[in-house]
Amino acid sequence: MKKILAIILTLFIVPEVLALDMEYYAPNGLPTVAEAFQRMALIFSDGDYFSAYGIFVMVGMFLAIANNYVVKPSSGGASSNYSWITPAIIGTILVFGLVVPKGTIHIYDPVKNNTISVPGIPDGVVLIAGLFNLLERKMIDITDTASAYPYSKNADGINFTMFLNAIQEGKNNKKYFLQKDVKEYYSKCGRLSMAITGTNFEDFRSGITSPYAVLSEWIHPSVWVNMYNGNRTLDNMTCTEAWNNVLKDALVATNFTEEVESACTTGGFDVTNTAQRQRCFEIIGQANQFFDVTSTSATNLIREAFINETILKKINEDEPEAAQRSLLGRQITLQGLGSLNAAQDTQVNNKAV
């Protein structure tokens, strides 16, 4: 009797005292997973849900009494005046111990270095989700021990996603006059240099690791070109002057910081958050490895993409046959990257569901 009394007294403990706080890691899936827990919190905070407690208790007691006084005697079993209360007590303890107390689950995204805390989750759910997620993290850590691309840092195909975003920023760049200058510089200075060195379209499309370095080689003191130099007025100058006085400074990598931030925003990073911004720049910078470039600068990647895309546009305008080959190769590459990204993207969504 004293044990039963002690158990009943524990039910009157303030729920806040029993609240649990646990972490839940969701690599590159924070919005989806957080939304799932937020919906759960809304369900358990609904007033109609709490009003159903009395109904659940009455139904539970009715089933326990029916089992004790009707089902057992009809099947030849012995009934007891107190056995029916045991399931009711156990059920009450579970409800008031794991459902009524509300805890907080802290969802952390190690890929984007972001955290969302969701309060109002029943302790039972917090405990089960937190423990299973901890087990999952331990298994991932074990398998990532010798991995060059740990899942906790590269989940959901984030590398491919940010690489594509960076290339798109280089392709759809809004530096209008700089694009015109690069095209003109290629047309008047680059073609001559490529003819002298024997470089062809295919070499420039896939055999050059740094278009910026190639542009610096297209200098000629006796070949002239018209450059906008950032304004609507054309200035006539030599190829050497065009590189030293116009393009060399205009194509400094730091001038493409805004494009990197735009790619980060497209990828779901908050660039106003220093930690997220730094992580995004790091991921984009790693994509330089796709071109066998040792640089880890995100701005360098978008600058090279800008130069490459601008010159390829000019080549495509002048050579329709080369344009068709270029578009075919681009489409095949994008389809492959898109398939890899889509395959990775379904993992976090399935987890949330």
CSV table of N, CA and C in Angstrom, one decimal, residues 40-156:
chain,number,residue,atom,x,y,z
A,40,MET,N,4.7,18.0,-34.4
A,40,MET,CA,4.4,17.1,-33.2
A,40,MET,C,4.2,17.9,-32.0
A,41,ALA,N,4.9,19.0,-31.8
A,41,ALA,CA,4.7,19.9,-30.6
A,41,ALA,C,3.4,20.5,-30.7
A,42,LEU,N,2.9,20.9,-31.9
A,42,LEU,CA,1.6,21.5,-32.0
A,42,LEU,C,0.5,20.5,-31.7
A,43,ILE,N,0.7,19.3,-32.0
A,43,ILE,CA,-0.3,18.3,-31.7
A,43,ILE,C,-0.5,18.1,-30.2
A,44,PHE,N,0.6,18.0,-29.5
A,44,PHE,CA,0.6,17.7,-28.1
A,44,PHE,C,0.3,18.9,-27.3
A,45,SER,N,0.3,20.1,-27.9
A,45,SER,CA,-0.1,21.3,-27.2
A,45,SER,C,-1.6,21.7,-27.4
A,46,ASP,N,-2.2,20.9,-28.2
A,46,ASP,CA,-3.7,21.2,-28.5
A,46,ASP,C,-4.5,20.9,-27.3
A,47,GLY,N,-5.4,21.8,-26.9
A,47,GLY,CA,-6.3,21.7,-25.8
A,47,GLY,C,-7.2,20.5,-25.9
A,48,ASP,N,-7.7,20.1,-27.1
A,48,ASP,CA,-8.5,19.0,-27.3
A,48,ASP,C,-7.8,17.7,-27.0
A,49,TYR,N,-6.5,17.7,-27.2
A,49,TYR,CA,-5.7,16.5,-26.9
A,49,TYR,C,-5.7,16.2,-25.4
A,50,PHE,N,-5.5,17.3,-24.6
A,50,PHE,CA,-5.5,17.1,-23.1
A,50,PHE,C,-6.9,16.7,-22.6
A,51,SER,N,-7.9,17.2,-23.2
A,51,SER,CA,-9.3,16.9,-22.8
A,51,SER,C,-9.6,15.4,-23.0
A,52,ALA,N,-8.8,14.8,-23.9
A,52,ALA,CA,-9.1,13.4,-24.2
A,52,ALA,C,-8.5,12.4,-23.2
A,53,TYR,N,-7.6,13.0,-22.3
A,53,TYR,CA,-7.0,12.2,-21.2
A,53,TYR,C,-8.1,11.4,-20.4
A,54,GLY,N,-9.1,12.1,-20.0
A,54,GLY,CA,-10.2,11.5,-19.2
A,54,GLY,C,-10.9,10.4,-19.9
A,55,ILE,N,-11.1,10.6,-21.3
A,55,ILE,CA,-11.7,9.5,-22.1
A,55,ILE,C,-10.8,8.3,-22.1
A,56,PHE,N,-9.4,8.5,-22.3
A,56,PHE,CA,-8.5,7.4,-22.3
A,56,PHE,C,-8.5,6.6,-21.0
A,57,VAL,N,-8.5,7.4,-19.9
A,57,VAL,CA,-8.5,6.7,-18.6
A,57,VAL,C,-9.8,5.9,-18.4
A,58,MET,N,-10.9,6.4,-18.7
A,58,MET,CA,-12.2,5.7,-18.6
A,58,MET,C,-12.2,4.4,-19.4
A,59,VAL,N,-11.8,4.6,-20.7
A,59,VAL,CA,-11.8,3.4,-21.6
A,59,VAL,C,-10.8,2.4,-21.0
A,60,GLY,N,-9.6,2.8,-20.5
A,60,GLY,CA,-8.6,1.9,-20.0
A,60,GLY,C,-9.1,1.1,-18.8
A,61,MET,N,-9.8,1.9,-17.9
A,61,MET,CA,-10.3,1.2,-16.7
A,61,MET,C,-11.5,0.2,-17.1
A,62,PHE,N,-12.3,0.6,-18.0
A,62,PHE,CA,-13.4,-0.3,-18.5
A,62,PHE,C,-12.8,-1.6,-19.0
A,63,LEU,N,-11.8,-1.5,-19.9
A,63,LEU,CA,-11.2,-2.7,-20.5
A,63,LEU,C,-10.5,-3.5,-19.4
A,64,ALA,N,-9.9,-2.9,-18.4
A,64,ALA,CA,-9.2,-3.7,-17.4
A,64,ALA,C,-10.3,-4.4,-16.5
A,65,ILE,N,-11.3,-3.7,-16.2
A,65,ILE,CA,-12.4,-4.3,-15.3
A,65,ILE,C,-13.1,-5.5,-16.1
A,66,ALA,N,-13.3,-5.2,-17.4
A,66,ALA,CA,-14.0,-6.2,-18.2
A,66,ALA,C,-13.1,-7.5,-18.4
A,67,ASN,N,-11.8,-7.2,-18.5
A,67,ASN,CA,-10.9,-8.4,-18.6
A,67,ASN,C,-10.9,-9.2,-17.3
A,68,ASN,N,-10.9,-8.5,-16.2
A,68,ASN,CA,-10.8,-9.1,-14.9
A,68,ASN,C,-12.1,-9.9,-14.5
A,69,TYR,N,-13.3,-9.3,-14.7
A,69,TYR,CA,-14.5,-9.9,-14.2
A,69,TYR,C,-15.3,-10.6,-15.3
A,70,VAL,N,-15.0,-10.4,-16.6
A,70,VAL,CA,-15.8,-11.1,-17.7
A,70,VAL,C,-14.9,-12.0,-18.5
A,71,VAL,N,-13.8,-11.5,-19.0
A,71,VAL,CA,-13.0,-12.4,-19.9
A,71,VAL,C,-12.3,-13.5,-19.2
A,72,LYS,N,-11.7,-13.2,-18.0
A,72,LYS,CA,-11.0,-14.3,-17.3
A,72,LYS,C,-11.9,-15.4,-16.8
A,73,PRO,N,-13.0,-15.0,-16.1
A,73,PRO,CA,-14.0,-16.0,-15.6
A,73,PRO,C,-14.5,-16.9,-16.7
A,74,SER,N,-14.8,-16.3,-17.9
A,74,SER,CA,-15.4,-17.0,-19.0
A,74,SER,C,-14.4,-18.0,-19.6
A,75,SER,N,-13.1,-17.7,-19.4
A,75,SER,CA,-12.1,-18.7,-20.0
A,75,SER,C,-11.6,-19.6,-18.9
A,76,GLY,N,-12.2,-19.6,-17.7
A,76,GLY,CA,-11.8,-20.5,-16.7
A,76,GLY,C,-10.7,-20.0,-15.8
A,77,GLY,N,-10.4,-18.7,-16.0
A,77,GLY,CA,-9.3,-18.1,-15.1
A,77,GLY,C,-10.0,-17.5,-13.8
A,78,ALA,N,-9.1,-17.2,-12.9
A,78,ALA,CA,-9.5,-16.6,-11.6
A,78,ALA,C,-9.4,-15.1,-11.7
A,79,SER,N,-10.5,-14.5,-11.2
A,79,SER,CA,-10.5,-13.0,-11.1
A,79,SER,C,-10.0,-12.5,-9.7
A,80,SER,N,-9.5,-11.3,-9.7
A,80,SER,CA,-9.1,-10.7,-8.4
A,80,SER,C,-9.6,-9.3,-8.3
A,81,ASN,N,-9.9,-8.9,-7.1
A,81,ASN,CA,-10.5,-7.6,-6.9
A,81,ASN,C,-9.5,-6.5,-7.1
A,82,TYR,N,-8.2,-6.8,-7.1
A,82,TYR,CA,-7.2,-5.8,-7.3
A,82,TYR,C,-6.3,-5.9,-8.5
A,83,SER,N,-6.5,-7.0,-9.3
A,83,SER,CA,-5.6,-7.2,-10.4
A,83,SER,C,-6.0,-6.2,-11.6
A,84,TRP,N,-7.2,-5.7,-11.6
A,84,TRP,CA,-7.6,-4.8,-12.7
A,84,TRP,C,-6.9,-3.4,-12.5
A,85,ILE,N,-6.5,-3.1,-11.3
A,85,ILE,CA,-6.0,-1.8,-11.1
A,85,ILE,C,-4.5,-1.7,-11.5
A,86,THR,N,-3.8,-2.8,-11.6
A,86,THR,CA,-2.4,-2.8,-12.0
A,86,THR,C,-2.2,-2.2,-13.4
A,87,PRO,N,-2.9,-2.6,-14.4
A,87,PRO,CA,-2.7,-2.0,-15.7
A,87,PRO,C,-3.0,-0.5,-15.7
A,88,ALA,N,-4.0,-0.1,-14.9
A,88,ALA,CA,-4.4,1.3,-14.9
A,88,ALA,C,-3.3,2.1,-14.3
A,89,ILE,N,-2.7,1.6,-13.2
A,89,ILE,CA,-1.6,2.3,-12.6
A,89,ILE,C,-0.4,2.4,-13.5
A,90,ILE,N,0.0,1.3,-14.2
A,90,ILE,CA,1.1,1.3,-15.1
A,90,ILE,C,0.8,2.3,-16.2
A,91,GLY,N,-0.4,2.3,-16.8
A,91,GLY,CA,-0.7,3.2,-17.9
A,91,GLY,C,-0.6,4.6,-17.4
A,92,THR,N,-1.1,4.9,-16.2
A,92,THR,CA,-1.1,6.3,-15.7
A,92,THR,C,0.3,6.7,-15.5
A,93,ILE,N,1.2,5.9,-15.0
A,93,ILE,CA,2.6,6.2,-14.8
A,93,ILE,C,3.3,6.6,-16.1
A,94,LEU,N,3.0,5.7,-17.1
A,94,LEU,CA,3.6,6.0,-18.4
A,94,LEU,C,3.1,7.3,-19.0
A,95,VAL,N,1.8,7.6,-18.9
A,95,VAL,CA,1.3,8.8,-19.4
A,95,VAL,C,1.9,10.1,-18.7
A,96,PHE,N,1.8,10.0,-17.4
A,96,PHE,CA,2.3,11.2,-16.6
A,96,PHE,C,3.8,11.2,-16.5
A,97,GLY,N,4.5,10.1,-16.9
A,97,GLY,CA,5.9,10.2,-16.8
A,97,GLY,C,6.6,10.4,-18.1
A,98,LEU,N,5.9,10.1,-19.2
A,98,LEU,CA,6.5,10.2,-20.6
A,98,LEU,C,5.8,11.1,-21.5
A,99,VAL,N,4.5,11.4,-21.3
A,99,VAL,CA,3.7,12.1,-22.2
A,99,VAL,C,3.4,13.5,-21.7
A,100,VAL,N,3.0,13.6,-20.4
A,100,VAL,CA,2.6,14.9,-19.8
A,100,VAL,C,3.8,15.8,-19.7
A,101,PRO,N,5.0,15.4,-19.2
A,101,PRO,CA,6.1,16.3,-19.1
A,101,PRO,C,6.6,16.6,-20.5
A,102,LYS,N,6.9,17.8,-20.8
A,102,LYS,CA,7.4,18.3,-22.1
A,102,LYS,C,8.8,18.7,-22.0
A,103,GLY,N,9.6,18.2,-23.0
A,103,GLY,CA,11.0,18.5,-23.0
A,103,GLY,C,11.3,19.3,-24.3
A,104,THR,N,12.6,19.6,-24.5
A,104,THR,CA,13.1,20.3,-25.7
A,104,THR,C,14.1,19.5,-26.4
A,105,ILE,N,13.9,19.4,-27.7
A,105,ILE,CA,14.9,18.7,-28.6
A,105,ILE,C,15.7,19.8,-29.4
A,106,HIS,N,17.0,19.7,-29.3
A,106,HIS,CA,17.8,20.7,-30.0
A,106,HIS,C,18.4,20.0,-31.3
A,107,ILE,N,17.9,20.5,-32.4
A,107,ILE,CA,18.3,19.9,-33.7
A,107,ILE,C,19.5,20.7,-34.2
A,108,TYR,N,20.5,20.0,-34.5
A,108,TYR,CA,21.8,20.6,-34.9
A,108,TYR,C,22.2,20.1,-36.3
A,109,ASP,N,22.5,21.0,-37.2
A,109,ASP,CA,23.0,20.7,-38.5
A,109,ASP,C,24.5,21.0,-38.6
A,110,PRO,N,25.3,19.9,-38.6
A,110,PRO,CA,26.8,20.1,-38.6
A,110,PRO,C,27.3,20.6,-40.0
A,111,VAL,N,26.4,20.3,-41.1
A,111,VAL,CA,26.9,20.8,-42.4
A,111,VAL,C,26.8,22.3,-42.5
A,112,LYS,N,25.7,22.9,-42.1
A,112,LYS,CA,25.5,24.3,-42.2
A,112,LYS,C,25.7,25.0,-40.9
A,113,ASN,N,26.1,24.3,-39.9
A,113,ASN,CA,26.5,24.9,-38.6
A,113,ASN,C,25.3,25.7,-38.0
A,114,ASN,N,24.2,25.1,-38.0
A,114,ASN,CA,23.0,25.8,-37.5
A,114,ASN,C,22.2,25.0,-36.5
A,115,THR,N,21.5,25.6,-35.6
A,115,THR,CA,20.7,24.9,-34.6
A,115,THR,C,19.3,25.5,-34.5
A,116,ILE,N,18.3,24.6,-34.3
A,116,ILE,CA,16.9,25.0,-34.0
A,116,ILE,C,16.5,24.2,-32.8
A,117,SER,N,15.9,24.9,-31.8
A,117,SER,CA,15.4,24.2,-30.6
A,117,SER,C,13.9,24.1,-30.7
A,118,VAL,N,13.3,23.0,-30.5
A,118,VAL,CA,11.9,22.8,-30.5
A,118,VAL,C,11.4,22.3,-29.2
A,119,PRO,N,10.7,23.2,-28.4
A,119,PRO,CA,10.1,22.8,-27.1
A,119,PRO,C,8.8,22.2,-27.3
A,120,GLY,N,8.2,21.7,-26.2
A,120,GLY,CA,6.9,21.1,-26.2
A,120,GLY,C,6.8,19.7,-26.7
A,121,ILE,N,7.9,19.0,-26.7
A,121,ILE,CA,7.9,17.6,-27.2
A,121,ILE,C,7.8,16.7,-26.0
A,122,PRO,N,6.9,15.7,-26.0
A,122,PRO,CA,6.8,14.8,-24.8
A,122,PRO,C,8.1,14.1,-24.5
A,123,ASP,N,8.4,13.9,-23.2
A,123,ASP,CA,9.7,13.4,-22.8
A,123,ASP,C,9.9,12.0,-23.5
A,124,GLY,N,8.9,11.2,-23.6
A,124,GLY,CA,9.1,9.9,-24.2
A,124,GLY,C,9.7,10.0,-25.7
A,125,VAL,N,9.1,10.9,-26.4
A,125,VAL,CA,9.6,11.1,-27.8
A,125,VAL,C,11.0,11.7,-27.8
A,126,VAL,N,11.3,12.7,-26.9
A,126,VAL,CA,12.6,13.3,-26.8
A,126,VAL,C,13.6,12.2,-26.5
A,127,LEU,N,13.3,11.3,-25.5
A,127,LEU,CA,14.2,10.3,-25.1
A,127,LEU,C,14.5,9.3,-26.2
A,128,ILE,N,13.4,8.8,-26.8
A,128,ILE,CA,13.6,7.8,-27.9
A,128,ILE,C,14.3,8.4,-29.1
A,129,ALA,N,13.9,9.6,-29.5
A,129,ALA,CA,14.6,10.2,-30.7
A,129,ALA,C,16.0,10.5,-30.4
A,130,GLY,N,16.3,11.1,-29.2
A,130,GLY,CA,17.7,11.4,-28.8
A,130,GLY,C,18.6,10.2,-28.8
A,131,LEU,N,18.1,9.1,-28.1
A,131,LEU,CA,18.9,7.9,-28.0
A,131,LEU,C,19.2,7.3,-29.3
A,132,PHE,N,18.2,7.1,-30.2
A,132,PHE,CA,18.4,6.5,-31.5
A,132,PHE,C,19.3,7.4,-32.4
A,133,ASN,N,19.2,8.7,-32.3
A,133,ASN,CA,20.0,9.6,-33.0
A,133,ASN,C,21.5,9.5,-32.6
A,134,LEU,N,21.6,9.4,-31.2
A,134,LEU,CA,23.0,9.2,-30.7
A,134,LEU,C,23.6,7.9,-31.2
A,135,LEU,N,22.8,6.8,-31.3
A,135,LEU,CA,23.3,5.6,-31.9
A,135,LEU,C,23.7,5.8,-33.3
A,136,GLU,N,22.8,6.5,-34.0
A,136,GLU,CA,23.1,6.7,-35.5
A,136,GLU,C,24.4,7.5,-35.6
A,137,ARG,N,24.6,8.5,-34.8
A,137,ARG,CA,25.8,9.3,-34.9
A,137,ARG,C,27.1,8.5,-34.6
A,138,LYS,N,27.0,7.6,-33.7
A,138,LYS,CA,28.1,6.8,-33.3
A,138,LYS,C,28.5,5.9,-34.5
A,139,MET,N,27.5,5.3,-35.2
A,139,MET,CA,27.7,4.5,-36.3
A,139,MET,C,28.3,5.3,-37.5
A,140,ILE,N,27.8,6.5,-37.7
A,140,ILE,CA,28.4,7.4,-38.7
A,140,ILE,C,29.8,7.7,-38.4
A,141,ASP,N,30.1,8.0,-37.2
A,141,ASP,CA,31.5,8.3,-36.8
A,141,ASP,C,32.4,7.2,-37.1
A,142,ILE,N,32.0,6.0,-36.8
A,142,ILE,CA,32.8,4.8,-37.0
A,142,ILE,C,33.1,4.6,-38.5
A,143,THR,N,32.0,4.7,-39.4
A,143,THR,CA,32.2,4.6,-40.8
A,143,THR,C,33.0,5.7,-41.4
A,144,ASP,N,33.0,6.9,-40.8
A,144,ASP,CA,33.6,8.1,-41.4
A,144,ASP,C,35.1,8.2,-40.9
A,145,THR,N,35.6,7.3,-40.1
A,145,THR,CA,36.9,7.4,-39.6
A,145,THR,C,38.0,7.5,-40.7
A,146,ALA,N,37.8,6.7,-41.8
A,146,ALA,CA,38.8,6.8,-42.9
A,146,ALA,C,38.2,7.5,-44.1
A,147,SER,N,37.2,8.2,-44.0
A,147,SER,CA,36.5,8.8,-45.1
A,147,SER,C,37.1,10.2,-45.4
A,148,ALA,N,37.4,10.5,-46.7
A,148,ALA,CA,37.8,11.8,-47.1
A,148,ALA,C,36.7,12.8,-47.1
A,149,TYR,N,35.5,12.4,-47.2
A,149,TYR,CA,34.3,13.3,-47.2
A,149,TYR,C,33.3,12.8,-46.1
A,150,PRO,N,33.5,13.1,-44.8
A,150,PRO,CA,32.6,12.6,-43.8
A,150,PRO,C,31.2,13.0,-44.0
A,151,TYR,N,30.3,12.1,-43.7
A,151,TYR,CA,28.9,12.3,-43.9
A,151,TYR,C,28.4,13.5,-43.1
A,152,SER,N,28.9,13.7,-41.9
A,152,SER,CA,28.4,14.7,-41.0
A,152,SER,C,28.7,16.1,-41.6
A,153,LYS,N,29.7,16.2,-42.5
A,153,LYS,CA,30.1,17.5,-43.1
A,153,LYS,C,29.6,17.6,-44.6
A,154,ASN,N,29.2,16.5,-45.2
A,154,ASN,CA,28.9,16.5,-46.6
A,154,ASN,C,27.6,15.8,-46.9
A,155,ALA,N,26.7,15.7,-46.0
A,155,ALA,CA,25.5,15.0,-46.2
A,155,ALA,C,24.6,15.7,-47.2
A,156,ASP,N,23.7,14.9,-47.8
A,156,ASP,CA,22.6,15.4,-48.7
A,156,ASP,C,23.2,16.0,-50.0
